[in-house]
Short mmCIF file of C-alpha atoms (C1' of nucleotides) in Angstrom, two decimals:
data_model
loop_
_atom_site.label_atom_id
_atom_site.label_comp_id
_atom_site.label_asym_id
_atom_site.label_seq_id
_atom_site.Cartn_x
_atom_site.Cartn_y
_atom_site.Cartn_z
CA UNK A 1 9.46 22.16 17.27
CA UNK A 2 10.52 25.78 17.57
CA UNK A 3 8.79 26.45 14.25
CA UNK A 4 10.20 29.00 11.99
CA UNK A 5 7.37 30.12 9.79
CA UNK A 6 8.94 30.00 6.39
CA UNK A 7 11.17 27.02 6.97
CA UNK A 8 10.97 23.53 8.02
CA UNK A 9 13.62 20.94 9.00
CA UNK A 10 13.91 17.29 8.07
CA UNK A 11 13.39 16.62 11.76
CA UNK A 12 10.04 18.44 11.77
CA UNK A 13 8.89 16.68 8.59
CA UNK A 14 10.04 13.37 9.92
CA UNK A 15 8.10 13.80 13.16
CA UNK A 16 4.93 14.73 11.23
CA UNK A 17 5.19 11.79 8.93
CA UNK A 18 6.43 9.24 11.57
CA UNK A 19 9.65 8.46 9.66
CA UNK A 20 13.37 8.92 10.18
CA UNK A 21 14.87 12.33 9.39
CA UNK A 22 17.56 10.87 7.18
CA UNK A 23 14.93 9.29 4.98
CA UNK A 24 13.23 12.65 4.50
CA UNK A 25 16.54 14.20 3.53
CA UNK A 26 17.47 11.43 1.10
CA UNK A 27 14.11 11.41 -0.47
CA UNK A 28 14.00 15.16 -0.82
CA UNK A 29 17.46 15.09 -2.33
CA UNK A 30 16.16 13.22 -5.35
CA UNK A 31 14.11 16.26 -6.19
CA UNK A 32 17.32 18.26 -6.25
CA UNK A 33 18.98 20.00 -3.32
CA UNK A 34 16.44 22.41 -2.07
CA UNK A 35 17.35 22.80 1.54
CA UNK A 36 19.74 25.27 3.14
CA UNK A 37 22.31 23.85 5.58
CA UNK A 38 21.90 25.06 9.05
CA UNK A 39 18.32 26.26 8.27
CA UNK A 40 16.11 23.76 6.63
CA UNK A 41 13.78 23.65 3.72
CA UNK A 42 11.78 26.63 2.52
CA UNK A 43 8.20 25.66 2.82
CA UNK A 44 6.94 27.40 -0.21
CA UNK A 45 9.79 26.25 -2.43
CA UNK A 46 9.35 22.78 -1.18
CA UNK A 47 5.65 22.60 -1.91
CA UNK A 48 6.32 24.02 -5.37
CA UNK A 49 8.96 21.49 -5.98
CA UNK A 50 6.99 18.47 -4.76
CA UNK A 51 3.82 19.45 -6.63
CA UNK A 52 5.82 19.88 -9.77
CA UNK A 53 7.41 16.50 -9.51
CA UNK A 54 4.07 14.83 -8.86
CA UNK A 55 2.69 16.58 -11.87
CA UNK A 56 -0.06 18.31 -9.94
CA UNK A 57 0.14 21.60 -11.74
CA UNK A 58 -1.90 20.31 -14.55
CA UNK A 59 -5.22 18.89 -13.17
CA UNK A 60 -5.68 15.28 -14.43
CA UNK A 61 -9.00 14.02 -15.51
CA UNK A 62 -10.00 10.64 -14.23
CA UNK A 63 -12.89 8.22 -14.82
CA UNK A 64 -14.60 5.83 -12.40
CA UNK A 65 -15.87 2.51 -13.60
CA UNK A 66 -18.82 1.26 -11.47
CA UNK A 67 -21.34 3.38 -9.65
CA UNK A 68 -21.81 1.22 -6.71
CA UNK A 69 -21.23 2.44 -3.17
CA UNK A 70 -17.50 2.78 -3.58
CA UNK A 71 -17.65 4.43 -6.92
CA UNK A 72 -20.14 7.00 -5.67
CA UNK A 73 -18.07 7.67 -2.57
CA UNK A 74 -15.06 8.32 -4.73
CA UNK A 75 -17.03 10.53 -7.05
CA UNK A 76 -17.91 12.62 -3.90
CA UNK A 77 -14.35 12.44 -2.54
CA UNK A 78 -13.55 16.15 -2.27
CA UNK A 79 -9.87 15.47 -1.48
CA UNK A 80 -9.31 14.63 -5.22
CA UNK A 81 -9.84 18.26 -6.20
CA UNK A 82 -7.10 19.34 -3.71
CA UNK A 83 -4.76 16.82 -5.23
CA UNK A 84 -4.85 17.64 -8.86
CA UNK A 85 -7.66 15.27 -10.05
CA UNK A 86 -11.15 15.73 -11.38
CA UNK A 87 -13.73 13.16 -12.32
CA UNK A 88 -15.07 13.47 -15.74
CA UNK A 89 -17.31 10.53 -15.67
CA UNK A 90 -18.78 7.62 -13.70
CA UNK A 91 -19.80 4.60 -15.72
CA UNK A 92 -22.10 1.74 -15.00
CA UNK A 93 -24.25 -0.93 -16.74
CA UNK A 94 -27.25 -0.94 -14.50
CA UNK A 95 -30.16 0.93 -16.26
CA UNK A 96 -31.55 1.95 -12.91
CA UNK A 97 -28.43 3.92 -12.09
CA UNK A 98 -27.70 5.51 -15.47
CA UNK A 99 -28.79 9.06 -15.65
CA UNK A 100 -28.89 9.27 -11.88
CA UNK A 101 -26.70 12.03 -10.54
CA UNK A 102 -23.92 11.74 -7.88
CA UNK A 103 -22.72 15.05 -6.61
CA UNK A 104 -23.63 16.73 -9.81
CA UNK A 105 -22.04 13.98 -11.90
CA UNK A 106 -24.42 12.07 -14.12
CA UNK A 107 -23.78 8.38 -14.23
CA UNK A 108 -23.18 7.46 -17.76
CA UNK A 109 -23.53 4.32 -19.77
CA UNK A 110 -20.47 2.43 -20.36
CA UNK A 111 -20.80 2.95 -24.18
CA UNK A 112 -19.86 6.50 -23.74
CA UNK A 113 -16.53 5.54 -22.34
CA UNK A 114 -14.49 5.61 -25.48
CA UNK A 115 -15.74 8.94 -26.61
CA UNK A 116 -15.36 10.56 -23.21
CA UNK A 117 -11.80 9.34 -22.76
CA UNK A 118 -10.72 10.63 -26.05
CA UNK A 119 -12.59 13.97 -25.66
CA UNK A 120 -11.05 14.70 -22.35
CA UNK A 121 -7.71 13.02 -22.89
CA UNK A 122 -8.15 10.79 -19.79
CA UNK A 123 -5.25 8.52 -18.88
CA UNK A 124 -6.19 7.45 -15.43
CA UNK A 125 -9.07 5.18 -14.55
CA UNK A 126 -10.40 3.76 -11.28
CA UNK A 127 -12.21 0.39 -11.11
CA UNK A 128 -14.90 0.01 -8.48
CA UNK A 129 -16.84 -2.70 -10.26
CA UNK A 130 -17.74 -6.10 -8.72
CA UNK A 131 -14.73 -8.41 -8.95
CA UNK A 132 -16.20 -10.52 -11.73
CA UNK A 133 -16.48 -7.49 -13.98
CA UNK A 134 -13.06 -6.03 -13.24
CA UNK A 135 -10.95 -7.88 -15.86
CA UNK A 136 -13.35 -7.13 -18.68
CA UNK A 137 -13.63 -3.59 -17.51
CA UNK A 138 -9.86 -3.13 -17.33
CA UNK A 139 -9.51 -4.36 -20.95
CA UNK A 140 -12.16 -1.97 -22.19
CA UNK A 141 -10.43 0.97 -20.45
CA UNK A 142 -7.12 0.04 -21.85
CA UNK A 143 -8.57 -0.25 -25.35
CA UNK A 144 -10.19 3.12 -24.90
CA UNK A 145 -6.66 4.64 -24.09
CA UNK A 146 -6.36 4.45 -20.34
CA UNK A 147 -2.70 4.11 -19.18
CA UNK A 148 -3.06 3.91 -15.42
CA UNK A 149 -5.50 1.97 -13.44
CA UNK A 150 -6.39 2.08 -9.76
CA UNK A 151 -8.11 -1.16 -9.01
CA UNK A 152 -10.42 -1.44 -5.97
CA UNK A 153 -11.99 -4.65 -7.08
CA UNK A 154 -10.62 -7.61 -5.06
CA UNK A 155 -9.03 -9.23 -8.16
CA UNK A 156 -5.81 -9.12 -9.77
CA UNK A 157 -6.19 -7.79 -13.35
CA UNK A 158 -3.98 -8.65 -16.24
CA UNK A 159 -3.27 -6.04 -18.77
CA UNK A 160 -0.38 -5.03 -21.05
CA UNK A 161 2.92 -4.23 -19.28
CA UNK A 162 2.92 -0.73 -20.37
CA UNK A 163 -0.24 -0.04 -18.30
CA UNK A 164 0.33 0.87 -14.76
CA UNK A 165 -1.82 -0.87 -12.19
CA UNK A 166 -2.23 -0.27 -8.54
CA UNK A 167 -4.50 -2.43 -6.48
CA UNK A 168 -6.20 -1.34 -3.29
CA UNK A 169 -7.98 -4.15 -1.52
CA UNK A 170 -9.92 -3.11 1.52
CA UNK A 171 -10.22 -6.62 2.87
CA UNK A 172 -6.57 -7.23 2.45
CA UNK A 173 -5.85 -4.23 4.49
CA UNK A 174 -7.96 -5.45 7.23
CA UNK A 175 -6.34 -8.85 7.01
CA UNK A 176 -2.93 -7.35 7.27
CA UNK A 177 -3.94 -5.58 10.44
CA UNK A 178 -5.46 -8.64 11.74
CA UNK A 179 -2.29 -10.58 10.99
CA UNK A 180 -0.05 -8.10 12.75
CA UNK A 181 -2.35 -7.77 15.72
CA UNK A 182 -0.63 -9.55 18.62
CA UNK A 183 2.35 -10.69 16.60
CA UNK A 184 4.58 -7.58 16.00
CA UNK A 185 4.01 -4.75 18.35
CA UNK A 186 6.17 -2.50 16.12
CA UNK A 187 4.63 0.21 14.02
CA UNK A 188 4.81 -0.54 10.26
CA UNK A 189 3.43 2.66 8.91
CA UNK A 190 1.26 5.55 10.01
CA UNK B 1 -1.57 -24.32 -16.94
CA UNK B 2 -2.55 -28.00 -17.27
CA UNK B 3 -4.38 -27.64 -14.11
CA UNK B 4 -4.64 -30.53 -11.77
CA UNK B 5 -7.75 -30.01 -9.78
CA UNK B 6 -6.58 -30.65 -6.28
CA UNK B 7 -3.09 -29.23 -6.53
CA UNK B 8 -1.57 -25.87 -7.66
CA UNK B 9 2.14 -25.12 -8.36
CA UNK B 10 4.12 -22.06 -7.42
CA UNK B 11 4.20 -21.24 -11.10
CA UNK B 12 0.37 -21.29 -11.38
CA UNK B 13 0.03 -19.04 -8.26
CA UNK B 14 2.78 -16.68 -9.51
CA UNK B 15 1.04 -16.27 -12.90
CA UNK B 16 -2.23 -15.51 -11.21
CA UNK B 17 -0.68 -12.99 -8.87
CA UNK B 18 1.67 -11.52 -11.33
CA UNK B 19 4.76 -12.24 -9.30
CA UNK B 20 7.84 -14.50 -9.47
CA UNK B 21 7.42 -18.21 -8.60
CA UNK B 22 10.44 -18.19 -6.27
CA UNK B 23 8.73 -15.49 -4.28
CA UNK B 24 5.51 -17.54 -3.85
CA UNK B 25 7.62 -20.46 -2.75
CA UNK B 26 9.64 -18.51 -0.24
CA UNK B 27 6.56 -16.82 1.20
CA UNK B 28 4.68 -20.02 1.56
CA UNK B 29 7.63 -21.68 3.17
CA UNK B 30 7.13 -19.31 6.12
CA UNK B 31 3.92 -20.94 6.77
CA UNK B 32 5.72 -24.19 7.03
CA UNK B 33 6.45 -26.55 4.22
CA UNK B 34 3.16 -27.49 2.84
CA UNK B 35 3.98 -28.33 -0.75
CA UNK B 36 4.85 -31.67 -2.15
CA UNK B 37 8.03 -31.76 -4.33
CA UNK B 38 7.26 -32.78 -7.89
CA UNK B 39 3.65 -32.16 -7.43
CA UNK B 40 2.76 -28.68 -5.93
CA UNK B 41 0.56 -27.43 -3.15
CA UNK B 42 -2.65 -29.11 -2.13
CA UNK B 43 -5.32 -26.43 -2.73
CA UNK B 44 -7.51 -27.18 0.23
CA UNK B 45 -4.48 -27.56 2.62
CA UNK B 46 -3.10 -24.33 1.38
CA UNK B 47 -6.34 -22.43 1.85
CA UNK B 48 -6.72 -23.83 5.36
CA UNK B 49 -3.12 -22.91 6.19
CA UNK B 50 -3.31 -19.33 4.88
CA UNK B 51 -6.71 -18.63 6.52
CA UNK B 52 -5.27 -19.97 9.84
CA UNK B 53 -2.32 -17.76 9.66
CA UNK B 54 -4.38 -14.70 8.85
CA UNK B 55 -6.59 -15.44 11.77
CA UNK B 56 -9.65 -15.74 9.60
CA UNK B 57 -11.24 -18.67 11.40
CA UNK B 58 -12.68 -16.51 14.07
CA UNK B 59 -14.65 -13.64 12.46
CA UNK B 60 -13.35 -10.32 13.73
CA UNK B 61 -15.78 -7.50 14.63
CA UNK B 62 -14.82 -4.00 13.32
CA UNK B 63 -16.19 -0.52 13.83
CA UNK B 64 -16.30 2.31 11.34
CA UNK B 65 -15.92 5.84 12.42
CA UNK B 66 -17.59 8.40 10.18
CA UNK B 67 -20.78 7.71 8.25
CA UNK B 68 -19.87 9.81 5.20
CA UNK B 69 -19.79 8.39 1.78
CA UNK B 70 -16.75 6.24 2.27
CA UNK B 71 -17.88 4.96 5.61
CA UNK B 72 -21.18 4.01 4.10
CA UNK B 73 -19.50 2.32 1.21
CA UNK B 74 -17.51 0.25 3.57
CA UNK B 75 -20.46 -0.64 5.68
CA UNK B 76 -22.07 -2.09 2.47
CA UNK B 77 -18.86 -3.73 1.35
CA UNK B 78 -19.86 -7.30 1.03
CA UNK B 79 -16.33 -8.62 0.52
CA UNK B 80 -15.69 -8.14 4.26
CA UNK B 81 -17.95 -10.96 5.14
CA UNK B 82 -16.01 -13.27 2.79
CA UNK B 83 -12.79 -12.19 4.49
CA UNK B 84 -13.53 -12.68 8.16
CA UNK B 85 -14.88 -9.42 9.25
CA UNK B 86 -18.15 -7.97 10.22
CA UNK B 87 -19.23 -4.53 11.12
CA UNK B 88 -20.67 -4.04 14.54
CA UNK B 89 -21.20 -0.34 14.44
CA UNK B 90 -20.96 2.87 12.30
CA UNK B 91 -20.47 5.99 14.32
CA UNK B 92 -20.94 9.62 13.54
CA UNK B 93 -21.58 12.96 15.16
CA UNK B 94 -24.05 14.42 12.73
CA UNK B 95 -27.60 14.28 14.30
CA UNK B 96 -29.08 14.03 10.80
CA UNK B 97 -27.24 10.79 10.09
CA UNK B 98 -27.58 9.11 13.57
CA UNK B 99 -30.39 6.54 13.58
CA UNK B 100 -30.40 6.30 9.84
CA UNK B 101 -29.72 2.82 8.60
CA UNK B 102 -27.10 1.76 6.12
CA UNK B 103 -27.50 -1.72 4.89
CA UNK B 104 -29.36 -2.80 8.00
CA UNK B 105 -26.76 -1.10 10.13
CA UNK B 106 -28.11 1.78 12.27
CA UNK B 107 -25.64 4.68 12.46
CA UNK B 108 -24.78 5.18 16.11
CA UNK B 109 -23.82 8.07 18.21
CA UNK B 110 -20.19 8.27 18.96
CA UNK B 111 -20.89 8.07 22.61
CA UNK B 112 -21.99 4.49 22.20
CA UNK B 113 -18.48 3.65 21.14
CA UNK B 114 -16.84 2.63 24.31
CA UNK B 115 -19.70 0.38 25.42
CA UNK B 116 -19.94 -1.31 21.89
CA UNK B 117 -16.18 -1.98 21.71
CA UNK B 118 -16.18 -3.64 25.09
CA UNK B 119 -19.34 -5.54 24.59
CA UNK B 120 -18.28 -6.99 21.23
CA UNK B 121 -14.60 -7.16 22.02
CA UNK B 122 -13.62 -5.08 18.96
CA UNK B 123 -10.00 -4.56 18.36
CA UNK B 124 -10.00 -3.20 14.79
CA UNK B 125 -11.34 0.16 13.72
CA UNK B 126 -11.61 2.07 10.48
CA UNK B 127 -11.43 5.90 10.29
CA UNK B 128 -13.40 7.51 7.41
CA UNK B 129 -13.94 10.86 9.18
CA UNK B 130 -12.89 14.15 7.69
CA UNK B 131 -9.14 14.74 8.07
CA UNK B 132 -9.51 17.33 10.85
CA UNK B 133 -11.47 14.86 13.03
CA UNK B 134 -9.11 11.84 12.46
CA UNK B 135 -6.56 12.38 15.18
CA UNK B 136 -9.17 12.97 17.87
CA UNK B 137 -11.13 10.03 16.65
CA UNK B 138 -8.12 7.84 16.71
CA UNK B 139 -7.35 8.84 20.31
CA UNK B 140 -10.99 7.95 21.29
CA UNK B 141 -10.76 4.68 19.58
CA UNK B 142 -7.50 3.72 21.31
CA UNK B 143 -8.90 4.83 24.66
CA UNK B 144 -11.91 2.62 24.06
CA UNK B 145 -9.63 -0.36 23.44
CA UNK B 146 -9.07 -0.51 19.74
CA UNK B 147 -5.54 -1.86 18.84
CA UNK B 148 -5.49 -1.75 15.03
CA UNK B 149 -6.56 1.17 12.86
CA UNK B 150 -7.16 1.40 9.18
CA UNK B 151 -6.99 5.16 8.45
CA UNK B 152 -8.67 6.43 5.26
CA UNK B 153 -8.49 10.09 6.21
CA UNK B 154 -5.74 11.99 4.44
CA UNK B 155 -3.82 12.70 7.63
CA UNK B 156 -1.06 11.00 9.54
CA UNK B 157 -2.48 10.01 12.92
CA UNK B 158 -0.23 9.67 15.96
CA UNK B 159 -0.97 7.08 18.67
CA UNK B 160 0.90 4.76 21.02
CA UNK B 161 3.46 2.52 19.35
CA UNK B 162 1.54 -0.53 20.43
CA UNK B 163 -1.36 0.36 18.17
CA UNK B 164 -1.08 -0.83 14.63
CA UNK B 165 -1.90 1.76 12.05
CA UNK B 166 -2.36 1.47 8.28
CA UNK B 167 -3.09 4.42 6.08
CA UNK B 168 -4.88 4.19 2.82
CA UNK B 169 -4.96 7.49 1.00
CA UNK B 170 -6.98 7.57 -2.17
CA UNK B 171 -5.49 10.75 -3.46
CA UNK B 172 -1.98 9.46 -2.85
CA UNK B 173 -2.72 6.39 -4.83
CA UNK B 174 -3.70 8.43 -7.76
CA UNK B 175 -0.66 10.70 -7.29
CA UNK B 176 1.51 7.65 -7.34
CA UNK B 177 -0.05 6.56 -10.67
CA UNK B 178 0.26 10.06 -12.04
CA UNK B 179 3.97 10.14 -11.02
CA UNK B 180 4.81 6.83 -12.74
CA UNK B 181 2.82 7.62 -15.86
CA UNK B 182 5.35 8.21 -18.56
CA UNK B 183 8.33 7.69 -16.30
CA UNK B 184 8.65 4.00 -15.62
CA UNK B 185 6.87 1.71 -18.07
CA UNK B 186 7.52 -1.22 -15.81
CA UNK B 187 4.81 -2.82 -13.84
CA UNK B 188 5.07 -2.16 -10.06
CA UNK B 189 2.19 -4.25 -8.75
CA UNK B 190 -1.00 -5.68 -10.16
"C1'" DA C 1 10.73 -35.38 -14.86
"C1'" DG C 2 8.75 -32.05 -12.14
"C1'" DC C 3 8.31 -29.04 -8.50
"C1'" DT C 4 9.38 -27.69 -3.70
"C1'" DG C 5 12.48 -25.58 -0.31
"C1'" DT C 6 16.30 -22.77 0.55
"C1'" DG C 7 21.12 -21.04 0.81
"C1'" DA C 8 23.72 -17.71 -1.71
"C1'" DA C 9 23.65 -13.78 -4.92
"C1'" DC C 10 21.73 -9.76 -6.10
"C1'" DA C 11 18.80 -5.60 -5.57
"C1'" DT C 12 16.62 -2.23 -2.99
"C1'" DA C 13 15.54 0.51 1.04
"C1'" DT C 14 16.72 2.50 5.38
"C1'" DT C 15 19.66 4.32 8.66
"C1'" DC C 16 24.05 5.93 10.38
"C1'" DA C 17 27.41 9.22 10.80
"C1'" DC C 18 29.85 12.92 9.38
"C1'" DA C 19 31.88 16.41 6.18
"C1'" DG C 20 30.41 20.84 4.40
"C1'" DC C 21 27.87 24.98 4.25
"C1'" DC C 22 25.26 28.73 6.30
"C1'" DG D 1 25.61 25.60 16.18
"C1'" DG D 2 22.46 23.63 13.46
"C1'" DC D 3 20.95 21.40 9.61
"C1'" DT D 4 21.56 19.53 4.84
"C1'" DG D 5 23.42 16.23 1.64
"C1'" DT D 6 25.42 11.97 0.96
"C1'" DG D 7 28.81 8.04 1.01
"C1'" DA D 8 29.19 3.92 3.67
"C1'" DA D 9 27.02 0.52 6.63
"C1'" DT D 10 23.20 -2.08 7.57
"C1'" DA D 11 18.84 -4.20 6.88
"C1'" DT D 12 15.26 -5.98 4.13
"C1'" DG D 13 13.29 -7.88 0.07
"C1'" DT D 14 13.67 -10.45 -4.40
"C1'" DT D 15 15.51 -13.62 -7.52
"C1'" DC D 16 18.64 -17.32 -8.94
"C1'" DA D 17 19.90 -21.75 -9.06
"C1'" DC D 18 20.21 -26.23 -7.54
"C1'" DA D 19 19.98 -29.98 -4.18
"C1'" DG D 20 16.55 -33.08 -2.67
"C1'" DC D 21 12.04 -35.34 -2.45
"C1'" DT D 22 8.10 -37.78 -4.90
#
DNA sequence: AGCTGTGAACATATTCACAGCC
DNA sequence: GGCTGTGAATATGTTCACAGCT
């Protein structure tokens, strides 16, 4: 790791990310050939290129559906601002929660959703509702104009094919760990 | 979907999970052949089989490192109890938080970690610390006897190969959505 | 007839290995 | 000499398609 300051090699990156150097090179090659043979990748150029490809130069507004513990945690998640996202609203049905502020964000009633989405041009929404409300919530989000959904509720939601859905299930993650424990001593990620 | 009550077909399951029926069958076949040709899978037997394979018949103790918003949210996450996990301790360094209770769970000082892990025989730990503390925390967990780590900190941690690590990065999830938006109208998950 | 279980076909992802450039 | 970029080789994952059981 005799680090040159302005440059980084696929081997360096691979070590940091716990992956194979060839994979780093192949993946980066899809963004165009930005490295210099015999030298490596220019750090700044690489950052620039990656951020560009991820669309992080325009900050994207997101909404959070459900102001329970997880929704509140996400509203406070400062990492989002470093990653090109900002929360424009947190929505709930519970009258006790509505109007309460989380990290400067007022919790809003779900009937403000449609207006907010169109005002701010939001296309990404996060579901942190209880599982039984997730499907209905998803449908309402889609109807309001949301195109991409990150679903933390432990349910599979069904929406139009054109809507992008990713599911993150915390229990499932633990179950996967639990399953691998003792069975496969190999690393599967990092 | 002419549902028989005690039996379920790979097509039923596939529809619910948004995947291909053949995949369901192939996956289930790894647990042994539990279906009946011409009929389907017996619901109860299937549940039993899957729970067994995931090791959910013995409840597993877990610990949570970091009592910030996310750690607190996880401590309250009721779905864990339905999935075979229970939280034996939440640990933090902040003196203002220690002793405070979250959902009946007292936040404990990190120096109780080693004793608690060995007393309860904990093998799974969750990291919800700030990123700069994650590596150190992971090392301490491993030294205490933790064998599987679920890492929510936006950092890649490096530990012995024998330790199972899964990373869940909330910003990355959004970035993936953001990347796919507009590019691939196909579904990638559910 | 209906549905599982699975080899074979296909698709995708990862790694190797080396030519080509600096 | 050192490191990228990439075809070819390998490994893994998914789907097809159908034989075989009920």
